[in-house]
Structure formats: C-alpha cells, structure tokens
Amino acid sequence: AQSVSQHNHHVILSEAASLELGCNYSYGGTVNLFWYVQYPGQHLQLLLKYFSGDPLVKGIKGFEAEFIKSKFSFNLRKPSVQWSDTAEYFCAVKKAAGNKLTFGGGTRVLVKP
Amino acid sequence: DVKVTQSSRYLVKRTGEKVFLECVQDMDHENMFWYRQDPGLGLRLIYFSYDVKMKEKGDIPEGYSVSREKKERFSLILESASTNQTSMYLCASSPASGPSTDTQYFGPGTRLTVL
C-alpha cells in the first residue's frame, strides 16, 4: 500500500521567514500529488496540485511545490510567510489510475507575528 | 462554489449507540468520500462511493458502513459506536470528469465524541 510521510509535525517560524515542508511518498508508479491546507476553524482546501508537465507547481497565496520524481518527493515552499499562513498542511498522493487519496500525517505551522 | 455540508458540527454519543453522519454536496459530483482525521495521523479514508448505490472500502472500514441512495447524499453509519471512534469525521466530494477531476472538496467536519 502506498504511504505518505511528512517530515515535520510542527513548525514554528516568524513572519517573513521562508517555509519548506517536506513530503515523500512510497508508490513507484504514476501519481497525482496534492497539498491541502486547513486554516483554524475552516474547511480543508486545496492549495495546489500536480498531475503532469512542469514539476514546479504554483498554487494559491504564493505557495509552490516541486515534484522530484527520483526522490519521490513533493515539497511545499513559500519564500516569505505571513501570520495568516498559520494552518495545518497536508500532503496527499493518488495513483493516477485510482480514486483514493492517501494523506500524510500533516504539519502544523505556526507563524509568529 | 462547491458546497459540502455535514449534518452536525459536534456530536456526543454513548458507547453502543447507532450513529448516523450525513453529508450533502450541491455540485452533482459523482465521487464522495468519508475520512476520519486524528492528530498526527492525517486523514484516513473510511469508505468512498463513485456512484449511487456503489461503495468501496477505504483503508479503515471496520466498524463503519455507508449508504448512498441519492447522488448528492452520502451517509456514514457507526453500527455500534465505540470510544475509539471518537474523532473528527470529514466528508468530501469530487467530480469524475472535467478540469477539477480528482480535486476533492471538503465539508466542515463533524467532531464525534463517544462516551
């Protein structure tokens, strides 16, 4: 069965710092990759996704992620975070031919003003 | 905007009770999903459905069942609630075709406590 690992459970940083969240998955075939975000008290929502093409994907709110196939990774980055980026971030992977998403354990990010 | 609604935000039940969690989506999506969310474990798929009356087990179906009698509604049933089913339950839907294929849209969640 495929699995998804997020390296950090908690990240604390100050405003304007750069953010990088790691995500690795175990499946060797073709995959679709996602980052979801859950702001405090809000629904889980899509941040960005990768299906094919340019491995550097840009999402909402200045986030981007890079798919590195050889490393089975899909790391999320933001060059300069804001207090409003405080949230829990989830990486998810789907086999290209399947229906099921497999989520990582999530990373709680706290941005101090 | 896609809207996925869940019948309750908070629910408290007793061990052994039968519990129904309801989910409704208004975008005519074919696929619907039930997850539970626990700290450090992320979201784990319980069941999903890709059509009316169709269902497939996810990764942790034990102790749960589902019902999909209408396209817009997907119910999660705990036949006999147990304390280890205390969790946040999230419903999601996604279209089977089009530009948003495979993008799942989530409801607000139901926080279930089983005493």
Coordinates of N, CA and C in Angstrom, one line a residue:
Chain A
A1 N 0.8 -1.2 0.0 CA 0.0 0.0 0.0 C 0.9 1.3 0.0
Q2 N 0.4 2.3 -0.7 CA 1.2 3.5 -0.7 C 1.1 4.2 0.6
S3 N 2.2 5.0 0.9 CA 2.2 5.7 2.2 C 2.8 7.1 1.8
V4 N 2.5 8.1 2.7 CA 2.9 9.4 2.5 C 3.5 9.9 3.8
S5 N 4.7 10.4 3.8 CA 5.4 10.9 5.0 C 5.6 12.4 5.0
Q6 N 5.2 13.1 6.0 CA 5.6 14.5 6.2 C 6.5 14.6 7.3
H7 N 7.7 15.2 7.1 CA 8.8 15.0 8.0 C 8.6 15.8 9.3
N8 N 7.9 16.9 9.2 CA 7.8 17.7 10.4 C 6.4 17.7 10.9
H9 N 6.1 17.5 12.2 CA 4.8 17.5 12.7 C 4.4 19.0 13.1
H10 N 5.4 19.7 13.6 CA 5.2 21.1 14.0 C 6.3 22.0 13.5
V11 N 6.0 23.1 13.0 CA 7.0 24.1 12.5 C 6.5 25.5 13.1
I12 N 7.5 26.1 13.7 CA 7.2 27.5 14.3 C 8.2 28.4 13.6
L13 N 7.7 29.5 13.0 CA 8.6 30.5 12.4 C 8.1 31.9 12.5
S14 N 8.9 32.8 12.2 CA 8.5 34.2 12.3 C 8.0 34.7 11.0
E15 N 7.2 35.8 11.0 CA 6.8 36.4 9.7 C 8.0 36.7 8.9
A16 N 7.9 36.6 7.6 CA 8.9 36.9 6.6 C 9.9 35.8 6.4
A17 N 9.9 34.8 7.3 CA 10.8 33.7 7.1 C 10.3 32.8 6.0
S18 N 11.3 32.0 5.4 CA 10.9 31.1 4.4 C 10.4 29.8 5.0
L19 N 9.5 29.1 4.2 CA 8.9 27.9 4.7 C 9.2 26.8 3.7
E20 N 9.6 25.6 4.1 CA 9.6 24.5 3.3 C 9.1 23.3 4.1
L21 N 8.1 22.6 3.6 CA 7.6 21.4 4.2 C 7.8 20.2 3.3
G22 N 8.4 19.2 3.9 CA 8.8 18.0 3.2 C 7.6 17.0 3.0
C23 N 7.6 16.3 1.9 CA 6.6 15.3 1.7 C 7.3 14.2 0.8
N24 N 7.2 13.0 1.3 CA 7.7 11.8 0.5 C 6.6 10.8 0.4
Y25 N 6.6 10.1 -0.7 CA 5.6 9.0 -0.8 C 6.3 7.8 -1.3
S26 N 5.6 6.6 -1.2 CA 6.2 5.4 -1.4 C 5.8 4.7 -2.7
Y27 N 4.8 5.2 -3.4 CA 4.4 4.5 -4.6 C 5.3 4.7 -5.8
G28 N 5.6 3.7 -6.6 CA 6.5 3.8 -7.7 C 5.9 4.1 -9.0
G29 N 4.6 4.1 -9.1 CA 4.0 4.3 -10.4 C 3.7 5.8 -10.6
T30 N 2.9 6.1 -11.6 CA 2.5 7.4 -11.9 C 1.5 7.9 -10.9
V31 N 1.7 9.1 -10.3 CA 0.9 9.7 -9.3 C 0.5 11.1 -9.5
N32 N -0.6 11.4 -8.9 CA -1.1 12.8 -8.8 C -0.8 13.3 -7.4
L33 N -0.3 14.5 -7.2 CA 0.1 15.0 -5.9 C -0.6 16.2 -5.6
F34 N -0.9 16.4 -4.3 CA -1.7 17.5 -3.8 C -1.1 18.0 -2.5
W35 N -1.3 19.3 -2.3 CA -1.1 19.9 -0.9 C -2.5 20.5 -0.6
Y36 N -3.0 20.2 0.6 CA -4.2 20.8 1.1 C -3.8 21.6 2.4
V37 N -4.6 22.6 2.7 CA -4.4 23.4 3.9 C -5.7 23.5 4.7
Q38 N -5.5 23.5 6.0 CA -6.7 23.7 6.9 C -6.4 24.8 7.8
Y39 N -7.0 26.0 7.6 CA -6.8 27.2 8.4 C -7.7 26.9 9.7
P40 N -7.3 27.6 10.8 CA -8.0 27.3 12.0 C -9.5 27.6 11.8
G41 N -10.3 26.6 12.2 CA -11.8 26.8 12.1 C -12.4 26.7 10.7
Q42 N -11.5 26.4 9.7 CA -12.0 26.3 8.3 C -12.0 24.9 7.7
H43 N -12.6 24.8 6.6 CA -12.6 23.6 5.8 C -11.2 23.3 5.3
L44 N -10.9 22.0 5.1 CA -9.7 21.7 4.3 C -9.9 22.2 2.9
Q45 N -8.9 22.8 2.3 CA -9.0 23.3 1.0 C -7.7 23.0 0.2
L46 N -7.9 23.0 -1.1 CA -6.7 22.7 -2.0 C -5.8 23.9 -2.1
L47 N -4.5 23.6 -1.9 CA -3.5 24.7 -2.1 C -2.9 24.6 -3.5
L48 N -2.6 23.4 -3.9 CA -2.0 23.2 -5.3 C -2.0 21.7 -5.6
K49 N -1.8 21.4 -6.9 CA -1.8 20.0 -7.3 C -0.9 19.9 -8.5
Y50 N -0.3 18.7 -8.6 CA 0.5 18.3 -9.7 C -0.1 17.0 -10.4
F51 N -0.3 17.1 -11.7 CA -0.7 15.9 -12.4 C 0.3 15.5 -13.5
S52 N 0.9 16.5 -14.2 CA 1.9 16.3 -15.2 C 2.5 17.6 -15.6
G53 N 3.5 17.5 -16.5 CA 4.1 18.7 -17.0 C 5.2 19.3 -16.1
D54 N 5.2 20.6 -16.1 CA 6.3 21.3 -15.3 C 6.2 20.9 -13.8
P55 N 7.4 20.3 -13.3 CA 7.3 19.8 -12.0 C 7.3 20.9 -10.9
L56 N 7.5 22.1 -11.3 CA 7.3 23.2 -10.3 C 5.9 23.8 -10.5
V57 N 5.1 23.6 -9.4 CA 3.7 24.0 -9.5 C 3.5 25.2 -8.6
K58 N 2.7 26.1 -9.1 CA 2.4 27.3 -8.3 C 0.9 27.2 -7.9
G59 N 0.7 27.5 -6.6 CA -0.7 27.5 -6.1 C -1.1 28.8 -5.6
I60 N -2.1 28.8 -4.7 CA -2.7 30.0 -4.2 C -1.8 30.5 -3.1
K61 N -2.0 31.8 -2.8 CA -1.3 32.5 -1.7 C 0.2 32.5 -1.7
G62 N 0.8 32.4 -2.9 CA 2.2 32.4 -3.0 C 2.9 31.1 -2.7
F63 N 2.2 30.0 -2.6 CA 2.8 28.8 -2.4 C 3.2 28.1 -3.7
E64 N 4.3 27.3 -3.6 CA 4.7 26.5 -4.7 C 5.2 25.1 -4.2
A65 N 5.2 24.2 -5.1 CA 5.7 22.9 -4.7 C 6.5 22.3 -5.9
E66 N 7.5 21.5 -5.6 CA 8.3 20.9 -6.6 C 8.3 19.4 -6.6
F67 N 7.9 18.8 -7.7 CA 7.9 17.3 -7.8 C 9.2 16.8 -8.2
I68 N 9.9 16.0 -7.4 CA 11.2 15.4 -7.8 C 10.9 13.9 -7.9
K69 N 10.7 13.4 -9.1 CA 10.3 12.0 -9.3 C 11.4 11.0 -8.7
S70 N 12.6 11.4 -8.9 CA 13.7 10.4 -8.5 C 13.8 10.3 -7.0
K71 N 13.3 11.3 -6.3 CA 13.3 11.3 -4.8 C 11.9 11.0 -4.2
F72 N 10.9 10.8 -5.0 CA 9.6 10.5 -4.6 C 9.1 11.7 -3.6
S73 N 9.4 12.9 -4.0 CA 9.1 14.0 -3.1 C 8.3 15.0 -3.8
F74 N 7.6 15.8 -2.9 CA 6.7 16.9 -3.4 C 6.7 17.9 -2.3
N75 N 7.8 18.7 -2.2 CA 7.9 19.6 -1.1 C 7.2 20.9 -1.4
L76 N 6.7 21.5 -0.3 CA 5.9 22.7 -0.4 C 6.8 23.9 0.1
R77 N 6.8 25.0 -0.6 CA 7.6 26.1 -0.2 C 6.8 27.4 -0.3
K78 N 7.3 28.4 0.5 CA 6.8 29.8 0.4 C 8.0 30.6 0.8
P79 N 8.4 31.6 0.0 CA 9.6 32.3 0.3 C 9.5 33.3 1.5
S80 N 8.3 33.8 1.8 CA 8.1 34.7 2.9 C 6.7 34.5 3.5
V81 N 6.6 33.9 4.7 CA 5.3 33.6 5.3 C 4.7 34.8 6.0
Q82 N 3.4 34.7 6.1 CA 2.7 35.8 6.9 C 2.0 35.1 8.1
W83 N 1.5 35.9 9.0 CA 0.8 35.3 10.2 C -0.4 34.5 9.7
S84 N -1.0 35.0 8.6 CA -2.2 34.3 8.1 C -1.9 32.9 7.5
D85 N -0.7 32.5 7.4 CA -0.3 31.2 6.9 C -0.3 30.1 8.0
T86 N -0.6 30.6 9.2 CA -0.8 29.6 10.3 C -1.9 28.7 10.0
A87 N -1.6 27.4 10.0 CA -2.5 26.4 9.5 C -1.9 25.0 9.6
E88 N -2.7 24.0 9.3 CA -2.2 22.7 9.2 C -2.1 22.3 7.7
Y89 N -1.0 21.7 7.3 CA -0.8 21.5 5.9 C -0.7 19.9 5.7
F90 N -1.4 19.5 4.7 CA -1.4 18.0 4.4 C -1.0 17.8 2.9
C91 N -0.1 16.8 2.8 CA 0.3 16.3 1.5 C -0.5 15.1 1.2
A92 N -0.9 14.9 -0.1 CA -1.7 13.8 -0.4 C -1.3 13.3 -1.8
V93 N -1.4 12.0 -2.0 CA -1.0 11.3 -3.2 C -2.1 10.4 -3.7
K94 N -2.3 10.4 -5.0 CA -3.2 9.5 -5.6 C -2.6 8.7 -6.8
K95 N -2.8 7.5 -6.8 CA -2.3 6.7 -8.0 C -3.1 7.3 -9.2
A96 N -2.4 7.6 -10.3 CA -3.1 8.3 -11.4 C -4.3 7.5 -11.9
A97 N -4.3 6.2 -11.8 CA -5.5 5.5 -12.3 C -6.5 5.2 -11.3
G98 N -6.3 5.7 -10.1 CA -7.2 5.3 -9.0 C -8.1 6.4 -8.5
N99 N -8.9 6.2 -7.5 CA -9.8 7.2 -6.9 C -9.3 7.7 -5.5
K100 N -8.5 6.9 -4.9 CA -8.2 7.1 -3.5 C -7.1 8.0 -3.3
L101 N -7.3 9.0 -2.4 CA -6.2 9.9 -1.9 C -5.6 9.3 -0.6
T102 N -4.3 9.3 -0.5 CA -3.6 8.9 0.7 C -2.9 10.1 1.2
F103 N -3.3 10.5 2.5 CA -2.8 11.7 3.1 C -1.6 11.4 4.0
G104 N -0.7 12.4 4.1 CA 0.3 12.4 5.1 C -0.3 12.8 6.5
G105 N 0.6 12.7 7.5 CA 0.1 13.0 8.9 C -0.2 14.5 9.2
G106 N 0.2 15.3 8.3 CA 0.0 16.8 8.5 C 1.2 17.4 9.2
T107 N 1.3 18.7 8.9 CA 2.3 19.6 9.6 C 1.6 20.8 10.1
R108 N 1.7 21.0 11.4 CA 1.1 22.3 11.9 C 2.1 23.4 11.9
V109 N 1.8 24.5 11.2 CA 2.7 25.6 11.0 C 2.1 26.8 11.9
L110 N 3.0 27.3 12.7 CA 2.6 28.5 13.5 C 3.5 29.6 13.1
V111 N 3.0 30.7 12.6 CA 3.8 31.8 12.2 C 3.6 32.9 13.3
K112 N 4.6 33.3 13.9 CA 4.6 34.3 14.9 C 4.7 35.7 14.3
P113 N 3.8 36.6 14.8 CA 3.8 37.9 14.2 C 5.1 38.7 14.6
Chain B
D1 N -19.5 28.2 -6.2 CA -18.6 27.4 -5.3 C -19.3 26.1 -4.9
V2 N -18.4 25.1 -4.8 CA -18.9 23.8 -4.3 C -19.2 23.9 -2.9
K3 N -20.3 23.3 -2.5 CA -20.6 23.3 -1.1 C -20.9 21.9 -0.6
V4 N -20.1 21.5 0.4 CA -20.3 20.2 1.0 C -20.7 20.5 2.5
T5 N -21.9 20.0 2.8 CA -22.4 20.3 4.2 C -22.5 19.0 4.9
Q6 N -22.3 19.0 6.2 CA -22.4 17.9 7.1 C -23.4 18.2 8.2
S7 N -24.2 17.2 8.6 CA -25.4 17.4 9.4 C -25.1 18.0 10.7
S8 N -24.0 17.7 11.3 CA -23.7 18.3 12.7 C -22.2 18.7 12.7
R9 N -21.9 19.7 13.5 CA -20.5 20.1 13.7 C -20.0 19.3 14.9
Y10 N -20.8 19.1 15.9 CA -20.4 18.4 17.1 C -21.5 17.4 17.5
L11 N -21.0 16.2 17.9 CA -22.0 15.2 18.3 C -21.4 14.4 19.5
V12 N -22.2 14.1 20.5 CA -21.8 13.3 21.6 C -22.7 12.1 21.7
K13 N -22.2 10.9 21.7 CA -22.9 9.7 21.7 C -22.4 8.8 22.8
R14 N -23.2 7.8 23.1 CA -22.8 6.8 24.1 C -22.3 5.5 23.4
T15 N -21.4 4.8 24.1 CA -21.0 3.5 23.6 C -22.1 2.6 23.3
G16 N -22.1 2.0 22.1 CA -23.2 1.1 21.7 C -24.3 1.7 20.9
E17 N -24.3 3.0 20.9 CA -25.4 3.7 20.1 C -25.1 3.6 18.6
K18 N -26.2 3.6 17.8 CA -26.0 3.7 16.4 C -26.0 5.2 16.0
V19 N -25.0 5.5 15.2 CA -24.7 6.9 14.8 C -24.8 7.1 13.3
F20 N -25.5 8.1 12.9 CA -25.6 8.5 11.5 C -24.9 9.8 11.3
L21 N -24.0 9.9 10.3 CA -23.4 11.2 9.9 C -23.8 11.4 8.5
E22 N -24.4 12.6 8.2 CA -24.9 12.8 6.9 C -24.0 13.9 6.2
C23 N -23.9 13.7 4.9 CA -23.1 14.6 4.1 C -23.9 14.9 2.8
V24 N -24.0 16.2 2.4 CA -24.7 16.5 1.2 C -23.8 17.5 0.4
Q25 N -23.7 17.2 -0.9 CA -23.0 18.1 -1.8 C -23.9 18.6 -2.9
D26 N -23.6 19.9 -3.3 CA -24.6 20.5 -4.3 C -24.0 20.7 -5.7
M27 N -22.9 20.0 -6.0 CA -22.3 20.2 -7.3 C -22.4 19.0 -8.2
D28 N -23.3 18.1 -7.9 CA -23.5 17.0 -8.8 C -22.3 16.1 -9.0
H29 N -21.5 16.0 -8.0 CA -20.2 15.2 -8.1 C -20.6 13.8 -8.0
E30 N -19.8 13.0 -8.8 CA -20.0 11.5 -8.8 C -19.4 10.9 -7.6
N31 N -18.2 11.4 -7.2 CA -17.5 10.7 -6.1 C -17.7 11.4 -4.8
M32 N -17.9 10.6 -3.8 CA -18.0 11.1 -2.4 C -17.2 10.2 -1.5
F33 N -16.7 10.8 -0.4 CA -15.7 10.1 0.5 C -16.0 10.4 1.9
W34 N -15.7 9.5 2.8 CA -15.7 9.7 4.2 C -14.3 9.4 4.8
Y35 N -13.7 10.4 5.5 CA -12.5 10.3 6.2 C -12.6 10.5 7.7
R36 N -11.7 10.0 8.5 CA -11.5 10.4 9.8 C -10.2 11.1 10.0
Q37 N -10.2 12.1 10.8 CA -8.9 12.9 11.0 C -8.5 12.8 12.4
D38 N -7.3 12.3 12.7 CA -6.8 12.2 14.0 C -5.4 12.9 14.1
P39 N -5.1 13.5 15.2 CA -3.8 14.2 15.3 C -2.6 13.3 15.0
G40 N -1.7 13.8 14.1 CA -0.5 13.0 13.8 C -0.8 11.9 12.7
L41 N -2.0 11.6 12.5 CA -2.3 10.5 11.5 C -2.9 11.1 10.2
G42 N -3.1 12.3 10.2 CA -3.7 12.9 8.9 C -5.1 12.5 8.7
L43 N -5.5 12.3 7.5 CA -6.8 11.9 7.1 C -6.7 10.4 6.7
R44 N -7.6 9.6 7.1 CA -7.6 8.2 6.7 C -9.0 7.9 6.1
L45 N -9.0 7.3 4.9 CA -10.2 7.0 4.2 C -10.9 5.8 4.8
I46 N -12.2 6.1 5.1 CA -13.1 5.0 5.6 C -13.8 4.3 4.5
Y47 N -14.5 5.0 3.7 CA -15.3 4.5 2.6 C -15.4 5.6 1.5
F48 N -15.6 5.1 0.3 CA -15.9 6.1 -0.8 C -16.9 5.5 -1.7
S49 N -17.5 6.4 -2.5 CA -18.6 6.0 -3.4 C -18.4 6.7 -4.7
Y50 N -18.5 6.0 -5.8 CA -18.3 6.7 -7.1 C -19.6 6.7 -7.9
D51 N -20.7 6.3 -7.3 CA -22.0 6.4 -8.0 C -23.0 6.0 -6.9
V52 N -24.3 6.3 -7.3 CA -25.4 6.0 -6.4 C -25.4 4.4 -6.2
K53 N -25.6 4.1 -4.9 CA -25.6 2.7 -4.5 C -24.3 1.9 -4.7
M54 N -23.3 2.6 -5.1 CA -21.9 2.0 -5.2 C -21.1 2.4 -4.0
K55 N -20.3 1.5 -3.5 CA -19.4 1.9 -2.4 C -18.1 1.0 -2.4
E56 N -17.1 1.6 -1.9 CA -15.8 0.8 -1.8 C -15.2 1.1 -0.5
K57 N -14.6 0.0 0.1 CA -13.9 0.2 1.3 C -12.6 1.0 1.1
G58 N -12.4 1.9 2.1 CA -11.1 2.6 2.2 C -10.1 1.8 3.0
D59 N -9.3 2.6 3.7 CA -8.2 1.9 4.5 C -8.6 1.5 5.8
I60 N -9.7 2.1 6.4 CA -10.1 1.7 7.8 C -11.6 1.5 7.8
P61 N -12.2 0.6 7.1 CA -13.7 0.5 7.1 C -14.3 -0.3 8.3
E62 N -13.5 -0.9 9.1 CA -14.0 -1.7 10.2 C -14.8 -0.9 11.2
G63 N -16.0 -1.3 11.5 CA -16.9 -0.6 12.4 C -17.8 0.4 11.8
Y64 N -17.6 0.6 10.5 CA -18.4 1.6 9.8 C -19.1 1.0 8.6
S65 N -20.2 1.6 8.2 CA -20.9 1.3 6.9 C -21.3 2.6 6.3
V66 N -21.7 2.5 5.0 CA -22.2 3.7 4.3 C -23.4 3.5 3.5
S67 N -24.0 4.6 3.1 CA -25.2 4.5 2.3 C -25.2 5.6 1.3
R68 N -25.5 5.3 0.0 CA -25.6 6.4 -1.0 C -26.8 6.0 -1.8
E69 N -28.0 6.5 -1.4 CA -29.2 6.3 -2.1 C -29.5 7.4 -3.2
K70 N -28.9 8.6 -2.9 CA -29.1 9.7 -3.9 C -27.7 10.2 -4.2
K71 N -27.5 10.8 -5.4 CA -26.2 11.3 -5.8 C -25.6 12.3 -4.9
E72 N -26.5 13.2 -4.3 CA -25.9 14.3 -3.5 C -25.7 13.9 -2.1
R73 N -26.1 12.8 -1.6 CA -26.1 12.4 -0.2 C -25.3 11.2 0.1
F74 N -24.4 11.2 1.0 CA -23.5 10.1 1.4 C -23.5 10.0 2.9
S75 N -24.0 8.9 3.4 CA -24.2 8.8 4.9 C -23.1 7.8 5.4
L76 N -22.6 8.1 6.6 CA -21.7 7.2 7.3 C -22.4 6.7 8.5
I77 N -22.4 5.4 8.8 CA -23.1 4.8 9.9 C -22.1 4.1 10.8
L78 N -22.2 4.4 12.0 CA -21.5 3.6 13.1 C -22.5 2.7 13.7
E79 N -22.4 1.4 13.4 CA -23.5 0.5 13.9 C -23.6 0.4 15.4
S80 N -22.4 0.4 16.0 CA -22.4 0.4 17.5 C -21.1 1.2 17.9
A81 N -21.4 2.4 18.2 CA -20.3 3.3 18.5 C -19.4 2.8 19.6
S82 N -18.1 3.0 19.4 CA -17.1 2.7 20.5 C -16.2 3.9 20.8
T83 N -15.6 3.9 21.9 CA -14.8 5.1 22.3 C -13.6 5.3 21.3
N84 N -13.1 4.3 20.7 CA -12.0 4.5 19.7 C -12.5 5.1 18.4
Q85 N -13.8 5.4 18.3 CA -14.3 6.1 17.1 C -14.5 7.5 17.4
T86 N -14.1 8.0 18.6 CA -14.1 9.4 18.8 C -13.0 10.1 17.9
S87 N -13.5 11.0 17.1 CA -12.6 11.6 16.1 C -13.4 12.7 15.4
M88 N -12.6 13.4 14.4 CA -13.2 14.3 13.5 C -13.5 13.6 12.2
Y89 N -14.7 13.7 11.7 CA -15.1 13.0 10.5 C -15.3 14.0 9.4
L90 N -14.6 13.8 8.3 CA -14.7 14.7 7.2 C -15.3 14.0 6.0
C91 N -16.2 14.7 5.3 CA -16.8 14.3 4.1 C -16.2 15.1 2.9
A92 N -16.1 14.5 1.8 CA -15.5 15.2 0.6 C -16.3 14.7 -0.6
S93 N -16.2 15.5 -1.7 CA -16.8 15.1 -3.0 C -15.8 15.5 -4.1
S94 N -15.9 14.9 -5.2 CA -15.1 15.3 -6.4 C -15.8 14.9 -7.6
P95 N -15.6 15.6 -8.7 CA -16.2 15.2 -10.0 C -15.4 14.1 -10.6
A96 N -16.0 13.3 -11.5 CA -15.4 12.2 -12.1 C -14.7 12.7 -13.5
S97 N -15.1 13.9 -13.9 CA -14.5 14.4 -15.2 C -14.4 15.9 -15.1
G98 N -13.8 16.4 -16.1 CA -13.6 17.9 -16.2 C -12.4 18.4 -15.6
P99 N -12.2 19.7 -15.6 CA -10.9 20.3 -15.1 C -10.6 20.1 -13.6
S100 N -11.7 19.8 -12.9 CA -11.5 19.7 -11.4 C -11.4 18.2 -11.0
T101 N -11.3 17.3 -12.0 CA -11.3 15.9 -11.7 C -10.2 15.7 -10.6
D102 N -10.6 14.8 -9.7 CA -9.6 14.4 -8.6 C -9.4 15.5 -7.6
T103 N -9.9 16.7 -7.7 CA -9.8 17.7 -6.7 C -11.0 17.4 -5.7
Q104 N -10.6 17.1 -4.5 CA -11.7 16.8 -3.5 C -12.1 18.1 -2.8
Y105 N -13.4 18.3 -2.6 CA -13.9 19.4 -1.8 C -14.5 18.9 -0.5
F106 N -14.0 19.5 0.6 CA -14.3 19.0 1.9 C -15.4 19.8 2.6
G107 N -16.2 19.1 3.4 CA -17.1 19.7 4.3 C -16.4 20.2 5.6
P108 N -17.2 20.8 6.5 CA -16.6 21.4 7.7 C -16.2 20.4 8.8
G109 N -16.6 19.2 8.6 CA -16.3 18.2 9.6 C -17.3 18.0 10.7
T110 N -17.4 16.8 11.3 CA -18.2 16.5 12.5 C -17.3 16.0 13.5
R111 N -17.2 16.7 14.7 CA -16.4 16.2 15.8 C -17.3 15.3 16.6
L112 N -17.0 14.0 16.6 CA -17.8 13.0 17.3 C -17.1 12.6 18.5
T113 N -17.8 12.6 19.7 CA -17.2 12.1 20.9 C -18.1 10.9 21.4
V114 N -17.5 9.8 21.6 CA -18.2 8.6 22.1 C -17.8 8.4 23.5
L115 N -18.8 8.5 24.4 CA -18.5 8.3 25.9 C -18.7 6.9 26.3

